[in-house]
C-alpha cells in the first residue's frame, strides 16, 4: 500500500521555512534521484535515524511531505521535512497541516501542480496565447512609458504582496514608488499603502512583533480578533498554550482557542461585532476606577502635555492624550460604564470586571500581561480598535519587557522592505489637510488608472465590494480595442488605443491562473518558494534564508527579475542585479533604523568577503532576530523584543494615549452593519486552519480540498432553524446594501454550504474569506472614506441574508463536526 | 503549459483553478479514499516512485442480514487477524487491538452511524490506528457524540471516524490510517491498513507481525 522513500546518506539537503503563516516553521528539503533510496538503518539514511522512528521524533515524513519532480533533468524524490533540530519557532520539528504539506506545492508535471504558469501569456481575442519573454517585457515597458508620458504617473499602478520575500518586494517597490514615482501603489490586502495599525502606532508601540518566548513568559495573555490555533497554529501549541498563561479571548465567535481558554481557566468575551472600542475602553475604565493600572510604568513612560505638544506627528496632535486626559475622557463617556458596555457589547458586566481584574492583577501583584491581536480587531474598525488596545497596553505596562507586549500576532511573514519611499506628496487623498496614502481602488473605479501591474495576489476577491469592483474592471479592460494579434507592434498599438479610450490594461504576475487573471492582458509566470533563494522575517522578526533547491518550471522567472527587466527597458538605472543576493544586499541600508534592520548583516558579509545570503545561511534555520547590530568584537547582535530599551515611537520617546471616537464608530456600524429588519445577519470572514490564506496552493492539495470542497458558512442553530437550514444545505448569502468604492449602494453575494455550529452566536455567521469563485468580501463595504484617517476597509464587518438554495450530498464527503473541540484542562 | 490534467484531477480542481464557480454550483470532488487506487478515488497526486501492492476484492456477504458488504481491500503481506466479534460490540465503546505489527495500537468502534469504510450489518464498524499522524502521540479521547478521535493530547488534532479519518481541525497532514476490516460470520478480521502509520516508511517493515 503506502510508502514513502527514504533519502540516502548523500541526499542533497537544503534549509528553508514554511512560506505560509507568520510563524514560519523551519524545514529541511531532502532531494535525490528516484531509484537511489537509502535504508532503514541509521547509517544508511540522511536522517541518521533508525526507521521506524518513535513518537515526537520529528523524523517521520508523511505522504504529504513527499513528491517527485524534475531536478537537473531527471526525476528526483523530494521530502520537505520539518526541522527536528529546531530549538526555536517549531521546536522539535512540529508543524501545521499547511507547512507539513509543502512538498505538494512543488511543481509536479504528473500531479495537481501541473498547471503552473510556465510562459508569458498575452490575451489575444480573449484567449491566452504564449509569447516570448522579450515581447512581454517590451510590451510592458513601452506601455508603461506611454501611460506615464500621456496620462501621468498616477495613471500607472502596482498592486503587490506587501509581505513577500525581501528581494521581490524591494525590486517591485523600487520600480513603482522610486523609478516611476507613483503613489498608485497598494498592498494585496488594502486599498492604500501605509500603516495597518495606525492607532497603536500613534500610541507609540511597534506592533510587529513580539517574541514567541514572551508567550511562555506571560502570566496572562489577551487575544483579540484571531484564533491562533487555526491561523498561527504552531505558535499556539508550542508557545502560547504551552506556557500555561491564563487566556482572555475576545472574539464574536467561540473558536477552538475560545473553548481552549474556557477549558483552562481563562475567559471568552464574546462581543457583538464592531463594538471593540467599547469593550476595551470599559476594561480600561474598570482598571482606572479601581486603581489597578501600572502606575509606575504610566508615570515613567507616558508623555506630559508639554511633551505631547512638541510631537511632530499631526495625528498625535489631533488624538493624543496624557494619562490624566485619558482618565478624564474614559470616566466621562457614559457608554464605557459597565452597564452600558454590557448593553452595547453583549459581554456581561461581571465578565468585563473579572477580565479587568485578571489582566491587571486587581489588588494583588501585577501579572506579566500580553495583549495580542490580529485582523478580527484591526480590520473591523482600523484606527480606533488599534488605538484602544494600545491604550490598554499602556495602562498595563504591556510592552518592552519579558512576558509583556502589545503586538499583532501576524498575518503574513515579513519581507516588505520597500526599495523607495512612498511619494506621499503626490497622493490625491488627504485627511484634515494632510496627505495620506491614496485609495488606489477608488482611483481605479473612478477610471484614473490606465495600466496596473498586479503581483502575486488574487486581488479582486481580496478587496471590498468585490462584485462591484469586478464589474468595473471588466468594463475598463473591455473599453476600447482588444488585442487581435501576437504581432508586437499591433498588440502595443491596440492596448495604447484602449488607454486612449479611457480603458485599462492589466499585467499580472503569478504562479497559477486565478479569478483575477480573467481580466489580465499580459500574464507573467513567476518563480516561487524553492525555485529561487530568498530571505524573509517571521512574526517574531526572525530573519532566515529560503534556499533554492530546484529550477522553476518552464520559463518562469522570479518577480524581481521581471521588475528589473522592465525598469531597464524603460531606461531606469539601479536595476542591474545579477542575482537575488544583490537585491538583498541593496535592501540592507534601507532597513536601517526599523524593526527589520539587517544592515549589520550586509556590512559584516562585505567585510568577510562573502555574500549576505551566504552569511545568513550560516546561521541556519535559527536565523537572526532583527533588528541586528554589532558588538565590540564585530559579531552580530540580535533583538529579542521590541522596545526593550523602553523607548517608544515618538519624538520624545514616550508613549501617549489615543482618544477613540466612539460616536463615529457607532455611526459607521449603522452604515455598514446588517439591517435586521431585512433579515440580514453579520457575515464575518477569515481564514481557516487547513487552507489559511493559500487557496492558490490549496485548491491543488487533496487534503485541503477534501476538507473544504466548497466554501462554507457557520450558522447558529437558532438562525438555521428559523430559516429551515440544515448542515450540508447550499446557501446564497446576499446583500443589496453594500457600499462600493465610491460609496454607492451595490450588491454582493457568496454561495457556501451551511455548517450549523454554536461557535457563532445568533445573528452572526462566519465564512472563509476568499474561496475561489466565492469572495466573501463582496459583502464587505468598500467606502474607505468611512475610515478617513487611514483608507482601509471594514473587512470583518460584512453582512447578508441567508437563503437556502438547495440540499447537497456533501454530507457524504465533508465533515460537519464542531471545529472547536478543545481539550479539557488538566 | 506542462502536462495536462487528467480528467480526475480536473474534476478535483473543479472550477477553482481558473474559472469562476457560479453561485450555488458545487465544485466536484472525488469521494473515496485517496490512496486506494480504486475508480472514483485518486483525488491525490499520483504517488510516483512508490510501489503499490493493493488489490481490490469484493468479499463475502455480510452475516445475518444477507446484505452485501462493501468492497474491501486486502493488501499483500498483511496478516489476517480476528480483532473482534460483532455480537460483543456496543455502540461508542471502543475496542483496542494491535495490528499489523506488535505494539501498534488501533481502535475499533461501532459508531452507530454508517461510516466510510465501515463494515457490519449497519456499515458502522471502523478501525483506525491510534497514533496521531502529526507526531505519533497516542490518541486517547474517543468522542461518541461527534464520532471523532481527539483532540490529540499533544497538539490537539481531531479526526472524523465517519469520514475515513479525515482531519477536522489540527496540525496533522494525513487522515488516520484506517484498518481494513472484513467480516466472516460474526467475526471481524483486520486484513490491511490504508495509509502509513506514524513512524513508518512501510507499515510492515521494522517490527514483528502480530500473526
Short mmCIF file of N, CA and C in Angstrom, two decimals, chain A residues 319-442:
data_model
loop_
_atom_site.label_atom_id
_atom_site.label_comp_id
_atom_site.label_asym_id
_atom_site.label_seq_id
_atom_site.Cartn_x
_atom_site.Cartn_y
_atom_site.Cartn_z
N UNK A 319 -5.27 63.51 18.30
CA UNK A 319 -5.91 62.47 19.13
C UNK A 319 -5.13 62.11 20.39
N UNK A 320 -3.88 62.59 20.52
CA UNK A 320 -3.04 62.17 21.64
C UNK A 320 -3.55 62.70 22.98
N UNK A 321 -3.38 61.87 24.00
CA UNK A 321 -3.81 62.26 25.34
C UNK A 321 -2.74 61.90 26.37
N UNK A 322 -2.66 62.71 27.41
CA UNK A 322 -1.83 62.37 28.56
C UNK A 322 -2.62 61.39 29.42
N UNK A 323 -1.96 60.88 30.46
CA UNK A 323 -2.62 59.92 31.34
C UNK A 323 -3.86 60.54 32.00
N UNK A 324 -3.72 61.78 32.44
CA UNK A 324 -4.85 62.44 33.11
C UNK A 324 -5.99 62.72 32.13
N UNK A 325 -5.62 63.17 30.93
CA UNK A 325 -6.64 63.45 29.92
C UNK A 325 -7.38 62.16 29.54
N UNK A 326 -6.64 61.08 29.45
CA UNK A 326 -7.25 59.79 29.11
C UNK A 326 -8.21 59.36 30.22
N UNK A 327 -7.76 59.49 31.46
CA UNK A 327 -8.62 59.11 32.59
C UNK A 327 -9.92 59.93 32.57
N UNK A 328 -9.77 61.23 32.38
CA UNK A 328 -10.96 62.09 32.37
C UNK A 328 -11.91 61.69 31.25
N UNK A 329 -11.33 61.43 30.09
CA UNK A 329 -12.14 61.06 28.92
C UNK A 329 -12.88 59.74 29.15
N UNK A 330 -12.15 58.73 29.62
CA UNK A 330 -12.73 57.39 29.80
C UNK A 330 -13.85 57.44 30.85
N UNK A 331 -13.60 58.19 31.92
CA UNK A 331 -14.58 58.23 33.01
C UNK A 331 -15.83 59.03 32.61
N UNK A 332 -15.67 59.96 31.67
CA UNK A 332 -16.79 60.83 31.32
C UNK A 332 -17.72 60.22 30.27
N UNK A 333 -17.23 59.20 29.52
CA UNK A 333 -18.04 58.64 28.44
C UNK A 333 -19.02 57.61 29.01
N UNK A 334 -20.30 57.90 28.97
CA UNK A 334 -21.27 57.01 29.60
C UNK A 334 -21.30 55.60 29.00
N UNK A 335 -21.01 55.48 27.70
CA UNK A 335 -21.05 54.15 27.08
C UNK A 335 -19.93 53.23 27.55
N UNK A 336 -18.94 53.79 28.25
CA UNK A 336 -17.84 52.96 28.75
C UNK A 336 -18.10 52.46 30.17
N UNK A 337 -19.21 52.87 30.76
CA UNK A 337 -19.58 52.33 32.08
C UNK A 337 -20.04 50.88 31.91
N UNK A 338 -19.88 50.08 32.97
CA UNK A 338 -20.11 48.64 32.85
C UNK A 338 -21.49 48.29 32.30
N UNK A 339 -22.53 48.91 32.83
CA UNK A 339 -23.88 48.52 32.41
C UNK A 339 -24.13 48.86 30.95
N UNK A 340 -23.67 50.06 30.54
CA UNK A 340 -23.84 50.43 29.13
C UNK A 340 -22.96 49.56 28.24
N UNK A 341 -21.76 49.27 28.71
CA UNK A 341 -20.85 48.43 27.93
C UNK A 341 -21.45 47.04 27.72
N UNK A 342 -22.10 46.53 28.76
CA UNK A 342 -22.75 45.23 28.62
C UNK A 342 -23.84 45.28 27.55
N UNK A 343 -24.62 46.35 27.59
CA UNK A 343 -25.70 46.50 26.63
C UNK A 343 -25.17 46.57 25.19
N UNK A 344 -24.08 47.30 25.00
CA UNK A 344 -23.55 47.54 23.65
C UNK A 344 -22.77 46.33 23.14
N UNK A 345 -21.92 45.77 24.00
CA UNK A 345 -21.01 44.71 23.53
C UNK A 345 -21.60 43.32 23.67
N UNK A 346 -22.62 43.19 24.51
CA UNK A 346 -23.17 41.87 24.76
C UNK A 346 -22.35 41.06 25.75
N UNK A 347 -21.26 41.62 26.24
CA UNK A 347 -20.43 40.91 27.22
C UNK A 347 -20.93 41.27 28.62
N UNK A 348 -21.25 40.27 29.44
CA UNK A 348 -21.76 40.57 30.77
C UNK A 348 -20.82 41.49 31.56
N UNK A 349 -21.42 42.43 32.28
CA UNK A 349 -20.62 43.39 33.05
C UNK A 349 -19.68 42.67 34.02
N UNK A 350 -20.16 41.60 34.61
CA UNK A 350 -19.32 40.86 35.55
C UNK A 350 -18.07 40.29 34.86
N UNK A 351 -18.27 39.88 33.62
CA UNK A 351 -17.12 39.34 32.88
C UNK A 351 -16.11 40.43 32.55
N UNK A 352 -16.62 41.61 32.21
CA UNK A 352 -15.70 42.72 31.92
C UNK A 352 -14.89 43.05 33.18
N UNK A 353 -15.60 43.09 34.29
CA UNK A 353 -14.95 43.40 35.57
C UNK A 353 -13.90 42.34 35.92
N UNK A 354 -14.31 41.09 35.74
CA UNK A 354 -13.40 39.99 36.08
C UNK A 354 -12.17 40.00 35.16
N UNK A 355 -12.40 40.25 33.89
CA UNK A 355 -11.29 40.29 32.95
C UNK A 355 -10.32 41.42 33.30
N UNK A 356 -10.87 42.57 33.66
CA UNK A 356 -10.02 43.70 34.06
C UNK A 356 -9.16 43.32 35.25
N UNK A 357 -9.75 42.58 36.15
CA UNK A 357 -9.01 42.16 37.35
C UNK A 357 -7.90 41.16 37.00
N UNK A 358 -8.22 40.22 36.13
CA UNK A 358 -7.21 39.23 35.74
C UNK A 358 -6.05 39.90 34.99
N UNK A 359 -6.40 40.77 34.06
CA UNK A 359 -5.37 41.41 33.23
C UNK A 359 -4.42 42.26 34.06
N UNK A 360 -4.96 42.91 35.08
CA UNK A 360 -4.16 43.84 35.87
C UNK A 360 -3.65 43.24 37.17
N UNK A 361 -4.21 42.10 37.55
CA UNK A 361 -3.87 41.53 38.84
C UNK A 361 -4.75 42.07 39.96
N UNK A 362 -5.65 42.98 39.62
CA UNK A 362 -6.54 43.53 40.64
C UNK A 362 -5.76 44.16 41.77
N UNK A 363 -6.14 43.82 42.97
CA UNK A 363 -5.46 44.38 44.14
C UNK A 363 -4.20 43.60 44.50
N UNK A 364 -3.98 42.49 43.82
CA UNK A 364 -2.81 41.67 44.10
C UNK A 364 -1.62 42.10 43.26
N UNK A 365 -0.57 41.27 43.23
CA UNK A 365 0.60 41.60 42.43
C UNK A 365 0.26 41.66 40.94
N UNK A 366 0.96 42.54 40.24
CA UNK A 366 0.66 42.70 38.82
C UNK A 366 1.23 41.55 38.01
N UNK A 367 0.41 40.89 37.20
CA UNK A 367 0.92 39.81 36.36
C UNK A 367 1.67 40.38 35.15
N UNK A 368 2.46 39.51 34.53
CA UNK A 368 3.05 39.89 33.23
C UNK A 368 1.97 39.64 32.18
N UNK A 369 1.55 40.69 31.51
CA UNK A 369 0.40 40.60 30.62
C UNK A 369 0.79 40.90 29.18
N UNK A 370 0.30 40.07 28.29
CA UNK A 370 0.48 40.27 26.84
C UNK A 370 -0.88 40.62 26.25
N UNK A 371 -0.89 41.54 25.31
CA UNK A 371 -2.09 41.84 24.55
C UNK A 371 -1.79 41.55 23.08
N UNK A 372 -2.39 40.49 22.56
CA UNK A 372 -2.11 40.07 21.19
C UNK A 372 -3.38 40.21 20.34
N UNK A 373 -3.19 40.58 19.10
CA UNK A 373 -4.36 40.78 18.25
C UNK A 373 -4.01 40.56 16.80
N UNK A 374 -5.07 40.47 15.99
CA UNK A 374 -4.86 40.39 14.55
C UNK A 374 -6.09 40.92 13.84
N UNK A 375 -6.39 40.40 12.67
CA UNK A 375 -7.29 41.09 11.74
C UNK A 375 -8.72 41.26 12.23
N UNK A 376 -9.19 40.32 13.05
CA UNK A 376 -10.53 40.49 13.57
C UNK A 376 -10.68 41.80 14.32
N UNK A 377 -9.58 42.27 14.88
CA UNK A 377 -9.61 43.56 15.58
C UNK A 377 -9.38 44.71 14.59
N UNK A 378 -8.27 44.65 13.85
CA UNK A 378 -7.91 45.87 13.12
C UNK A 378 -8.53 45.97 11.73
N UNK A 379 -9.16 44.89 11.25
CA UNK A 379 -9.97 45.02 10.03
C UNK A 379 -11.45 45.18 10.37
N UNK A 380 -11.76 45.45 11.64
CA UNK A 380 -13.14 45.82 11.95
C UNK A 380 -13.23 47.34 11.91
N UNK A 381 -12.68 47.99 12.93
CA UNK A 381 -12.51 49.44 12.84
C UNK A 381 -11.03 49.70 13.05
N UNK A 382 -10.39 50.17 12.01
CA UNK A 382 -8.94 50.14 11.96
C UNK A 382 -8.27 51.08 12.97
N UNK A 383 -8.51 52.36 12.84
CA UNK A 383 -7.79 53.31 13.69
C UNK A 383 -8.20 53.17 15.15
N UNK A 384 -9.49 53.16 15.36
CA UNK A 384 -9.99 53.19 16.74
C UNK A 384 -9.66 51.90 17.49
N UNK A 385 -9.81 50.76 16.81
CA UNK A 385 -9.55 49.49 17.50
C UNK A 385 -8.08 49.31 17.84
N UNK A 386 -7.22 49.77 16.94
CA UNK A 386 -5.79 49.62 17.25
C UNK A 386 -5.36 50.64 18.31
N UNK A 387 -6.12 51.73 18.41
CA UNK A 387 -5.83 52.69 19.48
C UNK A 387 -6.24 52.14 20.85
N UNK A 388 -7.43 51.55 20.93
CA UNK A 388 -7.92 51.15 22.26
C UNK A 388 -7.12 49.99 22.84
N UNK A 389 -6.62 49.09 21.99
CA UNK A 389 -5.80 48.02 22.55
C UNK A 389 -4.45 48.60 22.99
N UNK A 390 -3.98 49.62 22.28
CA UNK A 390 -2.75 50.30 22.70
C UNK A 390 -2.94 51.02 24.02
N UNK A 391 -4.08 51.68 24.18
CA UNK A 391 -4.37 52.36 25.44
C UNK A 391 -4.32 51.38 26.61
N UNK A 392 -4.93 50.22 26.40
CA UNK A 392 -4.94 49.20 27.47
C UNK A 392 -3.52 48.72 27.75
N UNK A 393 -2.74 48.54 26.66
CA UNK A 393 -1.36 48.11 26.83
C UNK A 393 -0.55 49.08 27.67
N UNK A 394 -0.76 50.37 27.46
CA UNK A 394 -0.03 51.38 28.24
C UNK A 394 -0.44 51.30 29.70
N UNK A 395 -1.74 51.19 29.95
CA UNK A 395 -2.21 51.12 31.34
C UNK A 395 -1.60 49.93 32.08
N UNK A 396 -1.40 48.83 31.34
CA UNK A 396 -0.90 47.60 31.97
C UNK A 396 0.62 47.48 31.89
N UNK A 397 1.26 48.45 31.28
CA UNK A 397 2.72 48.35 31.10
C UNK A 397 3.09 47.16 30.24
N UNK A 398 2.21 46.84 29.29
CA UNK A 398 2.40 45.63 28.48
C UNK A 398 3.26 45.92 27.27
N UNK A 399 4.53 46.13 27.50
CA UNK A 399 5.46 46.35 26.39
C UNK A 399 6.90 46.29 26.88
N UNK A 400 7.78 45.85 25.97
CA UNK A 400 9.22 46.03 26.16
C UNK A 400 9.91 45.17 27.21
N UNK A 401 9.18 44.34 27.91
CA UNK A 401 9.79 43.55 28.98
C UNK A 401 9.36 42.09 28.86
N UNK A 402 10.11 41.17 29.44
CA UNK A 402 9.75 39.75 29.29
C UNK A 402 8.30 39.49 29.69
N UNK A 403 7.59 38.77 28.81
CA UNK A 403 6.20 38.43 29.10
C UNK A 403 5.25 39.60 29.01
N UNK A 404 5.72 40.72 28.51
CA UNK A 404 4.86 41.90 28.40
C UNK A 404 5.01 42.48 27.00
N UNK A 405 3.93 42.50 26.28
CA UNK A 405 3.96 43.08 24.93
C UNK A 405 2.55 43.39 24.50
N UNK A 406 2.43 44.36 23.61
CA UNK A 406 1.18 44.63 22.91
C UNK A 406 1.54 44.50 21.44
N UNK A 407 0.97 43.49 20.77
CA UNK A 407 1.52 43.13 19.48
C UNK A 407 0.49 42.46 18.60
N UNK A 408 0.67 42.64 17.30
CA UNK A 408 -0.03 41.79 16.35
C UNK A 408 0.50 40.37 16.51
N UNK A 409 -0.35 39.39 16.19
CA UNK A 409 0.16 38.02 16.11
C UNK A 409 0.70 37.75 14.71
N UNK A 410 0.32 38.60 13.77
CA UNK A 410 0.85 38.48 12.43
C UNK A 410 -0.11 37.84 11.46
N UNK A 411 -0.17 38.43 10.27
CA UNK A 411 -0.97 37.84 9.20
C UNK A 411 -0.06 37.04 8.30
N UNK A 412 0.81 37.73 7.61
CA UNK A 412 1.81 37.07 6.79
C UNK A 412 3.17 37.21 7.46
N UNK A 413 4.17 36.60 6.83
CA UNK A 413 5.55 36.84 7.24
C UNK A 413 5.96 38.22 6.74
N UNK A 414 7.18 38.61 6.98
CA UNK A 414 7.60 39.97 6.69
C UNK A 414 8.85 40.04 5.83
N UNK A 415 8.65 40.49 4.59
CA UNK A 415 9.79 40.77 3.73
C UNK A 415 9.59 42.08 3.00
N UNK A 416 8.74 42.91 3.60
CA UNK A 416 8.31 44.13 2.92
C UNK A 416 9.24 45.31 3.07
N UNK A 417 10.50 45.11 2.75
CA UNK A 417 11.40 46.26 2.75
C UNK A 417 11.27 46.99 1.42
N UNK A 418 10.71 48.18 1.46
CA UNK A 418 10.48 48.89 0.21
C UNK A 418 11.81 49.37 -0.38
N UNK A 419 11.82 49.44 -1.70
CA UNK A 419 13.02 49.91 -2.40
C UNK A 419 13.03 51.41 -2.59
N UNK A 420 11.95 52.07 -2.20
CA UNK A 420 11.87 53.54 -2.31
C UNK A 420 10.75 54.01 -1.40
N UNK A 421 10.86 55.22 -0.91
CA UNK A 421 9.82 55.77 -0.05
C UNK A 421 8.53 55.99 -0.82
N UNK A 422 7.43 56.05 -0.09
CA UNK A 422 6.14 56.29 -0.73
C UNK A 422 6.01 57.78 -1.06
N UNK A 423 5.70 58.10 -2.30
CA UNK A 423 5.62 59.53 -2.68
C UNK A 423 4.32 60.17 -2.20
N UNK A 424 4.25 60.37 -0.89
CA UNK A 424 3.02 60.82 -0.24
C UNK A 424 2.52 62.16 -0.79
N UNK A 425 3.48 63.02 -1.14
CA UNK A 425 3.09 64.37 -1.57
C UNK A 425 2.31 64.34 -2.87
N UNK A 426 2.41 63.23 -3.62
CA UNK A 426 1.67 63.14 -4.89
C UNK A 426 0.28 62.56 -4.71
N UNK A 427 -0.01 62.07 -3.52
CA UNK A 427 -1.30 61.40 -3.32
C UNK A 427 -2.45 62.39 -3.44
N UNK A 428 -3.52 61.99 -4.11
CA UNK A 428 -4.67 62.88 -4.24
C UNK A 428 -5.55 62.89 -2.99
N UNK A 429 -5.25 62.03 -2.03
CA UNK A 429 -6.12 61.90 -0.86
C UNK A 429 -5.50 62.52 0.38
N UNK A 430 -6.36 63.02 1.25
CA UNK A 430 -5.85 63.71 2.44
C UNK A 430 -6.82 63.54 3.60
N UNK A 431 -6.30 63.80 4.79
CA UNK A 431 -7.14 63.81 5.99
C UNK A 431 -6.80 65.07 6.77
N UNK A 432 -7.80 65.88 7.02
CA UNK A 432 -7.61 67.13 7.77
C UNK A 432 -6.47 67.96 7.18
N UNK A 433 -6.41 67.96 5.85
CA UNK A 433 -5.40 68.77 5.18
C UNK A 433 -4.03 68.14 5.04
N UNK A 434 -3.90 66.93 5.55
CA UNK A 434 -2.61 66.24 5.47
C UNK A 434 -2.70 65.12 4.43
N UNK A 435 -1.72 65.02 3.52
CA UNK A 435 -1.80 63.96 2.52
C UNK A 435 -1.71 62.58 3.18
N UNK A 436 -2.51 61.64 2.68
CA UNK A 436 -2.44 60.26 3.15
C UNK A 436 -2.30 59.35 1.93
N UNK A 437 -1.90 58.12 2.16
CA UNK A 437 -1.71 57.17 1.06
C UNK A 437 -3.01 57.03 0.28
N UNK A 438 -2.91 57.02 -1.04
CA UNK A 438 -4.12 57.05 -1.87
C UNK A 438 -4.87 55.74 -1.84
N UNK A 439 -6.19 55.86 -1.90
CA UNK A 439 -7.04 54.69 -2.07
C UNK A 439 -6.99 54.34 -3.55
N UNK A 440 -6.18 53.34 -3.87
CA UNK A 440 -5.94 53.00 -5.27
C UNK A 440 -7.15 52.36 -5.93
N UNK A 441 -8.00 51.75 -5.13
CA UNK A 441 -9.19 51.11 -5.73
C UNK A 441 -10.24 52.17 -6.08
N UNK A 442 -10.40 53.15 -5.21
CA UNK A 442 -11.30 54.26 -5.53
C UNK A 442 -10.81 54.95 -6.81
#
